[in-house]
Amino acid sequence: MSYVITPPTPASVPVSGGGEFPVHRIYCVGRNYADHAVEMGFSGREPPFFFMKPADAVLPVAEGQTGLMAYPPLTTNLHHEIELVVAIGRGGAGIQAADAPGHIWGYAVGLDMTRRDLQNEMKKQGRPWSIGKGFDQSAPIGPLVPLARTGELLKGAITLAVNGVVKQKGDLAELIWSVNETIEQLSAAWTLQPGDLIFTGTPSGVGAVVRGDLMEGAIAGLGSLKVAVR
Ligand code: MN
């Protein structure tokens, strides 16, 4: 193949214990914890819906490191959303929830960073959310932990602290649509591919960060993700 420009290096995230996981697509589930749906003005009983971020929106953070996220342009209301991220190792379409675990490679702690002011403006105008959700470095993510090591993550604390103060606190058991149901719904709409990441939604307590803040997210069984905003 003779490319007419240099092809970009594939985006990737580190794997706990070594190696890199190449990123194909980033899918995100909206409003997947009832208390967050309610804080955003919804009942919590709506069917799942999806949006995407570009693969190279990842901000990979290696084990034991603190990621550095540049405060993005055009916003004065940058929000944190702590989320369980699921990495797809085996692709497929029309995957049944019962078969979903066989498609999961592993898990990571991730942040669905959001320019909330821009997202809200787009919502109000009925326009796409991309500018609010899919900007550069909008997906900080810690090392992937293989499912072979964690087993299926069905419950456990998910938390986010800013400067040592806990802002978000939930449990994976509170997901409205479980990881397996999410994979069933997603794979009905898109053919999942090895390398796909799924951000599975955030518990309540989302809020703004500013330059100089330190975010520390944690999920039971996966360790922590530290990201400084500068
Ligand atoms: Mn989110």
PDB file of C-alpha atoms and ligand atoms in Angstrom:
ATOM      1  CA  MET A   1       0.000   0.000   0.000  1.00  0.00           C
ATOM      2  CA  SER A   2       1.416   3.374  -0.845  1.00  0.00           C
ATOM      3  CA  TYR A   3      -0.154   5.939   1.448  1.00  0.00           C
ATOM      4  CA  VAL A   4      -0.043   9.516   0.204  1.00  0.00           C
ATOM      5  CA  ILE A   5       0.468  10.851   3.730  1.00  0.00           C
ATOM      6  CA  THR A   6       2.053   9.121   6.740  1.00  0.00           C
ATOM      7  CA  PRO A   7      -0.633   6.985   8.428  1.00  0.00           C
ATOM      8  CA  PRO A   8      -1.241   7.909  12.078  1.00  0.00           C
ATOM      9  CA  THR A   9       0.134   5.690  14.828  1.00  0.00           C
ATOM     10  CA  PRO A  10      -2.749   3.611  16.237  1.00  0.00           C
ATOM     11  CA  ALA A  11      -4.074   4.818  19.597  1.00  0.00           C
ATOM     12  CA  SER A  12      -3.424   2.362  22.407  1.00  0.00           C
ATOM     13  CA  VAL A  13      -3.734   1.920  26.153  1.00  0.00           C
ATOM     14  CA  PRO A  14      -1.285   0.140  28.449  1.00  0.00           C
ATOM     15  CA  VAL A  15      -2.022  -3.280  29.886  1.00  0.00           C
ATOM     16  CA  SER A  16      -1.388  -3.961  33.552  1.00  0.00           C
ATOM     17  CA  GLY A  17       1.729  -6.130  33.698  1.00  0.00           C
ATOM     18  CA  GLY A  18       2.962  -5.114  30.251  1.00  0.00           C
ATOM     19  CA  GLY A  19       1.944  -4.723  26.634  1.00  0.00           C
ATOM     20  CA  GLU A  20      -0.336  -2.338  24.803  1.00  0.00           C
ATOM     21  CA  PHE A  21      -3.980  -2.711  23.738  1.00  0.00           C
ATOM     22  CA  PRO A  22      -4.676  -1.036  20.371  1.00  0.00           C
ATOM     23  CA  VAL A  23      -7.852   1.049  20.334  1.00  0.00           C
ATOM     24  CA  HIS A  24     -10.300   0.610  17.451  1.00  0.00           C
ATOM     25  CA  ARG A  25     -13.402   2.592  18.545  1.00  0.00           C
ATOM     26  CA  ILE A  26     -14.660   4.163  21.753  1.00  0.00           C
ATOM     27  CA  TYR A  27     -18.363   3.640  22.488  1.00  0.00           C
ATOM     28  CA  CYS A  28     -19.996   5.368  25.442  1.00  0.00           C
ATOM     29  CA  VAL A  29     -23.294   4.633  27.191  1.00  0.00           C
ATOM     30  CA  GLY A  30     -25.336   7.640  28.310  1.00  0.00           C
ATOM     31  CA  ARG A  31     -27.071   7.851  31.703  1.00  0.00           C
ATOM     32  CA  ASN A  32     -26.551   4.275  32.919  1.00  0.00           C
ATOM     33  CA  TYR A  33     -26.848   4.787  36.695  1.00  0.00           C
ATOM     34  CA  ALA A  34     -30.322   5.774  37.929  1.00  0.00           C
ATOM     35  CA  ASP A  35     -29.110   8.482  40.319  1.00  0.00           C
ATOM     36  CA  HIS A  36     -27.047  10.153  37.557  1.00  0.00           C
ATOM     37  CA  ALA A  37     -29.992   9.948  35.113  1.00  0.00           C
ATOM     38  CA  VAL A  38     -32.103  11.666  37.758  1.00  0.00           C
ATOM     39  CA  GLU A  39     -29.485  14.382  38.363  1.00  0.00           C
ATOM     40  CA  MET A  40     -29.531  15.034  34.587  1.00  0.00           C
ATOM     41  CA  GLY A  41     -33.340  15.343  34.629  1.00  0.00           C
ATOM     42  CA  PHE A  42     -34.478  11.870  33.535  1.00  0.00           C
ATOM     43  CA  SER A  43     -36.330   8.975  35.179  1.00  0.00           C
ATOM     44  CA  GLY A  44     -33.584   6.348  34.948  1.00  0.00           C
ATOM     45  CA  ARG A  45     -35.830   3.896  33.112  1.00  0.00           C
ATOM     46  CA  GLU A  46     -35.052   4.967  29.539  1.00  0.00           C
ATOM     47  CA  PRO A  47     -33.516   2.414  27.142  1.00  0.00           C
ATOM     48  CA  PRO A  48     -29.734   2.739  26.700  1.00  0.00           C
ATOM     49  CA  PHE A  49     -28.312   5.134  24.141  1.00  0.00           C
ATOM     50  CA  PHE A  50     -24.815   5.502  22.769  1.00  0.00           C
ATOM     51  CA  PHE A  51     -22.364   8.091  21.574  1.00  0.00           C
ATOM     52  CA  MET A  52     -18.744   7.813  20.468  1.00  0.00           C
ATOM     53  CA  LYS A  53     -15.385   9.408  20.975  1.00  0.00           C
ATOM     54  CA  PRO A  54     -12.540   9.184  18.464  1.00  0.00           C
ATOM     55  CA  ALA A  55     -10.027   6.412  19.255  1.00  0.00           C
ATOM     56  CA  ASP A  56      -7.241   8.962  19.604  1.00  0.00           C
ATOM     57  CA  ALA A  57      -9.184  10.859  22.295  1.00  0.00           C
ATOM     58  CA  VAL A  58      -7.631   8.412  24.786  1.00  0.00           C
ATOM     59  CA  LEU A  59      -5.188   9.811  27.313  1.00  0.00           C
ATOM     60  CA  PRO A  60      -3.374   6.626  28.366  1.00  0.00           C
ATOM     61  CA  VAL A  61      -2.061   6.586  31.927  1.00  0.00           C
ATOM     62  CA  ALA A  62       0.498   3.905  32.760  1.00  0.00           C
ATOM     63  CA  GLU A  63       0.465   1.967  36.027  1.00  0.00           C
ATOM     64  CA  GLY A  64       1.457   4.137  38.987  1.00  0.00           C
ATOM     65  CA  GLN A  65       1.644   7.322  36.891  1.00  0.00           C
ATOM     66  CA  THR A  66      -0.401  10.525  37.034  1.00  0.00           C
ATOM     67  CA  GLY A  67      -1.852  11.525  33.681  1.00  0.00           C
ATOM     68  CA  LEU A  68      -1.618  15.158  32.630  1.00  0.00           C
ATOM     69  CA  MET A  69      -4.688  16.553  30.899  1.00  0.00           C
ATOM     70  CA  ALA A  70      -4.561  19.970  29.307  1.00  0.00           C
ATOM     71  CA  TYR A  71      -7.667  22.044  30.147  1.00  0.00           C
ATOM     72  CA  PRO A  72      -9.493  21.969  26.795  1.00  0.00           C
ATOM     73  CA  PRO A  73     -10.456  25.058  24.801  1.00  0.00           C
ATOM     74  CA  LEU A  74     -13.944  26.601  24.382  1.00  0.00           C
ATOM     75  CA  THR A  75     -15.281  25.519  27.792  1.00  0.00           C
ATOM     76  CA  THR A  76     -15.636  26.950  31.280  1.00  0.00           C
ATOM     77  CA  ASN A  77     -17.409  23.856  32.637  1.00  0.00           C
ATOM     78  CA  LEU A  78     -15.208  20.757  32.252  1.00  0.00           C
ATOM     79  CA  HIS A  79     -16.897  17.823  34.046  1.00  0.00           C
ATOM     80  CA  HIS A  80     -15.516  14.532  35.363  1.00  0.00           C
ATOM     81  CA  GLU A  81     -17.445  11.273  34.818  1.00  0.00           C
ATOM     82  CA  ILE A  82     -15.803   8.215  36.340  1.00  0.00           C
ATOM     83  CA  GLU A  83     -16.620   5.035  34.405  1.00  0.00           C
ATOM     84  CA  LEU A  84     -15.875   1.337  34.120  1.00  0.00           C
ATOM     85  CA  VAL A  85     -14.319   0.757  30.698  1.00  0.00           C
ATOM     86  CA  VAL A  86     -14.765  -2.605  28.986  1.00  0.00           C
ATOM     87  CA  ALA A  87     -12.264  -3.684  26.315  1.00  0.00           C
ATOM     88  CA  ILE A  88     -13.484  -5.996  23.556  1.00  0.00           C
ATOM     89  CA  GLY A  89     -11.052  -8.793  22.624  1.00  0.00           C
ATOM     90  CA  ARG A  90     -13.299 -10.795  20.297  1.00  0.00           C
ATOM     91  CA  GLY A  91     -15.642  -8.994  17.938  1.00  0.00           C
ATOM     92  CA  GLY A  92     -19.090  -9.870  16.734  1.00  0.00           C
ATOM     93  CA  ALA A  93     -22.569  -8.713  15.759  1.00  0.00           C
ATOM     94  CA  GLY A  94     -25.814  -9.768  17.394  1.00  0.00           C
ATOM     95  CA  ILE A  95     -24.058 -10.945  20.564  1.00  0.00           C
ATOM     96  CA  GLN A  96     -26.456 -12.252  23.228  1.00  0.00           C
ATOM     97  CA  ALA A  97     -25.940 -10.957  26.763  1.00  0.00           C
ATOM     98  CA  ALA A  98     -25.270 -14.498  27.995  1.00  0.00           C
ATOM     99  CA  ASP A  99     -22.389 -14.816  25.516  1.00  0.00           C
ATOM    100  CA  ALA A 100     -20.961 -11.337  26.143  1.00  0.00           C
ATOM    101  CA  PRO A 101     -18.279 -12.300  28.716  1.00  0.00           C
ATOM    102  CA  GLY A 102     -16.505 -14.356  26.039  1.00  0.00           C
ATOM    103  CA  HIS A 103     -16.011 -11.138  24.032  1.00  0.00           C
ATOM    104  CA  ILE A 104     -14.485  -9.117  26.897  1.00  0.00           C
ATOM    105  CA  TRP A 105     -10.699  -8.862  26.995  1.00  0.00           C
ATOM    106  CA  GLY A 106     -10.483  -6.810  30.153  1.00  0.00           C
ATOM    107  CA  TYR A 107     -11.423  -3.720  32.106  1.00  0.00           C
ATOM    108  CA  ALA A 108      -9.995  -0.319  33.025  1.00  0.00           C
ATOM    109  CA  VAL A 109     -10.823   2.765  35.044  1.00  0.00           C
ATOM    110  CA  GLY A 110     -11.697   5.620  32.693  1.00  0.00           C
ATOM    111  CA  LEU A 111     -12.905   9.205  32.712  1.00  0.00           C
ATOM    112  CA  ASP A 112     -15.524  10.427  30.236  1.00  0.00           C
ATOM    113  CA  MET A 113     -14.436  14.063  30.382  1.00  0.00           C
ATOM    114  CA  THR A 114     -17.185  16.374  29.179  1.00  0.00           C
ATOM    115  CA  ARG A 115     -17.390  20.025  28.135  1.00  0.00           C
ATOM    116  CA  ARG A 116     -20.782  20.265  29.841  1.00  0.00           C
ATOM    117  CA  ASP A 117     -21.528  23.799  28.707  1.00  0.00           C
ATOM    118  CA  LEU A 118     -21.022  22.839  25.061  1.00  0.00           C
ATOM    119  CA  GLN A 119     -22.918  19.552  25.470  1.00  0.00           C
ATOM    120  CA  ASN A 120     -25.881  21.381  27.034  1.00  0.00           C
ATOM    121  CA  GLU A 121     -25.907  23.987  24.273  1.00  0.00           C
ATOM    122  CA  MET A 122     -25.898  21.252  21.600  1.00  0.00           C
ATOM    123  CA  LYS A 123     -28.699  19.382  23.436  1.00  0.00           C
ATOM    124  CA  LYS A 124     -30.764  22.556  23.561  1.00  0.00           C
ATOM    125  CA  GLN A 125     -30.319  23.034  19.827  1.00  0.00           C
ATOM    126  CA  GLY A 126     -30.912  19.343  19.010  1.00  0.00           C
ATOM    127  CA  ARG A 127     -27.403  19.071  17.550  1.00  0.00           C
ATOM    128  CA  PRO A 128     -24.777  16.287  17.926  1.00  0.00           C
ATOM    129  CA  TRP A 129     -22.765  16.133  21.149  1.00  0.00           C
ATOM    130  CA  SER A 130     -19.351  15.602  19.535  1.00  0.00           C
ATOM    131  CA  ILE A 131     -17.931  18.953  20.557  1.00  0.00           C
ATOM    132  CA  GLY A 132     -18.957  18.314  24.177  1.00  0.00           C
ATOM    133  CA  LYS A 133     -17.783  14.695  24.377  1.00  0.00           C
ATOM    134  CA  GLY A 134     -15.293  13.827  21.635  1.00  0.00           C
ATOM    135  CA  PHE A 135     -12.507  16.375  22.090  1.00  0.00           C
ATOM    136  CA  ASP A 136      -8.763  15.691  22.393  1.00  0.00           C
ATOM    137  CA  GLN A 137      -7.759  13.897  25.626  1.00  0.00           C
ATOM    138  CA  SER A 138     -11.436  13.491  26.565  1.00  0.00           C
ATOM    139  CA  ALA A 139     -10.915   9.831  27.508  1.00  0.00           C
ATOM    140  CA  PRO A 140      -8.214   9.410  30.175  1.00  0.00           C
ATOM    141  CA  ILE A 141      -7.821   5.695  30.885  1.00  0.00           C
ATOM    142  CA  GLY A 142      -5.701   3.601  33.219  1.00  0.00           C
ATOM    143  CA  PRO A 143      -4.086   0.247  32.467  1.00  0.00           C
ATOM    144  CA  LEU A 144      -6.333  -2.549  31.210  1.00  0.00           C
ATOM    145  CA  VAL A 145      -6.629  -5.527  33.518  1.00  0.00           C
ATOM    146  CA  PRO A 146      -7.388  -8.836  31.762  1.00  0.00           C
ATOM    147  CA  LEU A 147     -10.726 -10.467  32.594  1.00  0.00           C
ATOM    148  CA  ALA A 148      -8.682 -13.637  33.090  1.00  0.00           C
ATOM    149  CA  ARG A 149      -7.265 -11.946  36.205  1.00  0.00           C
ATOM    150  CA  THR A 150     -10.350 -10.077  37.525  1.00  0.00           C
ATOM    151  CA  GLY A 151     -13.187 -12.429  36.583  1.00  0.00           C
ATOM    152  CA  GLU A 152     -16.433 -10.751  35.533  1.00  0.00           C
ATOM    153  CA  LEU A 153     -16.835  -7.392  37.289  1.00  0.00           C
ATOM    154  CA  LEU A 154     -20.482  -7.349  38.377  1.00  0.00           C
ATOM    155  CA  LYS A 155     -20.269  -5.353  41.598  1.00  0.00           C
ATOM    156  CA  GLY A 156     -17.855  -3.241  43.573  1.00  0.00           C
ATOM    157  CA  ALA A 157     -17.269   0.376  44.482  1.00  0.00           C
ATOM    158  CA  ILE A 158     -16.663   3.003  41.794  1.00  0.00           C
ATOM    159  CA  THR A 159     -15.488   6.363  43.132  1.00  0.00           C
ATOM    160  CA  LEU A 160     -13.943   9.633  42.088  1.00  0.00           C
ATOM    161  CA  ALA A 161     -12.219  12.146  44.337  1.00  0.00           C
ATOM    162  CA  VAL A 162     -11.057  15.635  43.383  1.00  0.00           C
ATOM    163  CA  ASN A 163      -8.158  16.952  45.477  1.00  0.00           C
ATOM    164  CA  GLY A 164      -8.851  14.192  47.999  1.00  0.00           C
ATOM    165  CA  VAL A 165     -12.579  14.977  48.380  1.00  0.00           C
ATOM    166  CA  VAL A 166     -14.947  12.212  47.208  1.00  0.00           C
ATOM    167  CA  LYS A 167     -17.360  13.575  44.574  1.00  0.00           C
ATOM    168  CA  GLN A 168     -18.751  10.437  42.919  1.00  0.00           C
ATOM    169  CA  LYS A 169     -19.526   7.199  44.704  1.00  0.00           C
ATOM    170  CA  GLY A 170     -21.472   4.255  43.333  1.00  0.00           C
ATOM    171  CA  ASP A 171     -21.404   0.522  42.817  1.00  0.00           C
ATOM    172  CA  LEU A 172     -21.108  -1.403  39.566  1.00  0.00           C
ATOM    173  CA  ALA A 173     -24.178  -3.381  40.691  1.00  0.00           C
ATOM    174  CA  GLU A 174     -26.223  -0.177  40.192  1.00  0.00           C
ATOM    175  CA  LEU A 175     -25.725  -0.110  36.411  1.00  0.00           C
ATOM    176  CA  ILE A 176     -29.189   0.171  34.813  1.00  0.00           C
ATOM    177  CA  TRP A 177     -27.955  -1.793  31.792  1.00  0.00           C
ATOM    178  CA  SER A 178     -25.328  -4.343  32.799  1.00  0.00           C
ATOM    179  CA  VAL A 179     -22.111  -4.721  30.838  1.00  0.00           C
ATOM    180  CA  ASN A 180     -23.480  -7.884  29.201  1.00  0.00           C
ATOM    181  CA  GLU A 181     -26.779  -6.204  28.245  1.00  0.00           C
ATOM    182  CA  THR A 182     -24.827  -3.210  26.908  1.00  0.00           C
ATOM    183  CA  ILE A 183     -22.753  -5.491  24.679  1.00  0.00           C
ATOM    184  CA  GLU A 184     -25.954  -7.121  23.398  1.00  0.00           C
ATOM    185  CA  GLN A 185     -27.501  -3.714  22.578  1.00  0.00           C
ATOM    186  CA  LEU A 186     -24.327  -2.253  21.068  1.00  0.00           C
ATOM    187  CA  SER A 187     -23.641  -5.282  18.894  1.00  0.00           C
ATOM    188  CA  ALA A 188     -27.204  -5.097  17.541  1.00  0.00           C
ATOM    189  CA  ALA A 189     -26.323  -1.678  16.117  1.00  0.00           C
ATOM    190  CA  TRP A 190     -22.631  -2.044  15.231  1.00  0.00           C
ATOM    191  CA  THR A 191     -20.329  -4.996  14.570  1.00  0.00           C
ATOM    192  CA  LEU A 192     -17.995  -4.933  17.547  1.00  0.00           C
ATOM    193  CA  GLN A 193     -14.306  -5.349  16.737  1.00  0.00           C
ATOM    194  CA  PRO A 194     -11.280  -6.398  18.785  1.00  0.00           C
ATOM    195  CA  GLY A 195      -9.877  -3.150  20.153  1.00  0.00           C
ATOM    196  CA  ASP A 196     -13.219  -1.499  20.854  1.00  0.00           C
ATOM    197  CA  LEU A 197     -13.592   0.210  24.233  1.00  0.00           C
ATOM    198  CA  ILE A 198     -16.945   0.755  25.946  1.00  0.00           C
ATOM    199  CA  PHE A 199     -17.390   3.479  28.577  1.00  0.00           C
ATOM    200  CA  THR A 200     -20.304   2.094  30.571  1.00  0.00           C
ATOM    201  CA  GLY A 201     -21.725   5.223  32.246  1.00  0.00           C
ATOM    202  CA  THR A 202     -21.154   7.248  35.388  1.00  0.00           C
ATOM    203  CA  PRO A 203     -22.746   7.363  38.845  1.00  0.00           C
ATOM    204  CA  SER A 204     -24.117  10.628  40.248  1.00  0.00           C
ATOM    205  CA  GLY A 205     -21.966  13.451  41.532  1.00  0.00           C
ATOM    206  CA  VAL A 206     -20.525  14.730  38.261  1.00  0.00           C
ATOM    207  CA  GLY A 207     -19.039  18.190  38.555  1.00  0.00           C
ATOM    208  CA  ALA A 208     -16.483  20.650  37.294  1.00  0.00           C
ATOM    209  CA  VAL A 209     -12.699  20.593  37.583  1.00  0.00           C
ATOM    210  CA  VAL A 210     -10.299  23.466  36.993  1.00  0.00           C
ATOM    211  CA  ARG A 211      -6.604  23.821  36.246  1.00  0.00           C
ATOM    212  CA  GLY A 212      -4.510  22.474  39.107  1.00  0.00           C
ATOM    213  CA  ASP A 213      -7.082  19.887  40.234  1.00  0.00           C
ATOM    214  CA  LEU A 214      -6.111  16.264  40.797  1.00  0.00           C
ATOM    215  CA  MET A 215      -8.735  13.620  39.978  1.00  0.00           C
ATOM    216  CA  GLU A 216      -8.376  10.160  41.458  1.00  0.00           C
ATOM    217  CA  GLY A 217     -10.786   7.499  40.257  1.00  0.00           C
ATOM    218  CA  ALA A 218     -10.973   3.959  41.584  1.00  0.00           C
ATOM    219  CA  ILE A 219     -12.897   0.775  40.874  1.00  0.00           C
ATOM    220  CA  ALA A 220     -12.748  -2.252  43.153  1.00  0.00           C
ATOM    221  CA  GLY A 221     -10.521  -4.864  41.536  1.00  0.00           C
ATOM    222  CA  LEU A 222      -8.902  -2.439  39.077  1.00  0.00           C
ATOM    223  CA  GLY A 223      -6.978  -0.005  41.238  1.00  0.00           C
ATOM    224  CA  SER A 224      -6.889   3.725  40.656  1.00  0.00           C
ATOM    225  CA  LEU A 225      -6.496   6.301  37.890  1.00  0.00           C
ATOM    226  CA  LYS A 226      -4.893   9.647  38.682  1.00  0.00           C
ATOM    227  CA  VAL A 227      -5.193  12.583  36.302  1.00  0.00           C
ATOM    228  CA  ALA A 228      -4.053  16.153  36.916  1.00  0.00           C
ATOM    229  CA  VAL A 229      -5.658  19.035  35.013  1.00  0.00           C
ATOM    230  CA  ARG A 230      -3.197  21.693  33.920  1.00  0.00           C
TER     231      ARG A 230
HETATM  232 MN    MN B   1     -20.407   9.271  30.509  1.00  0.00          MN
END
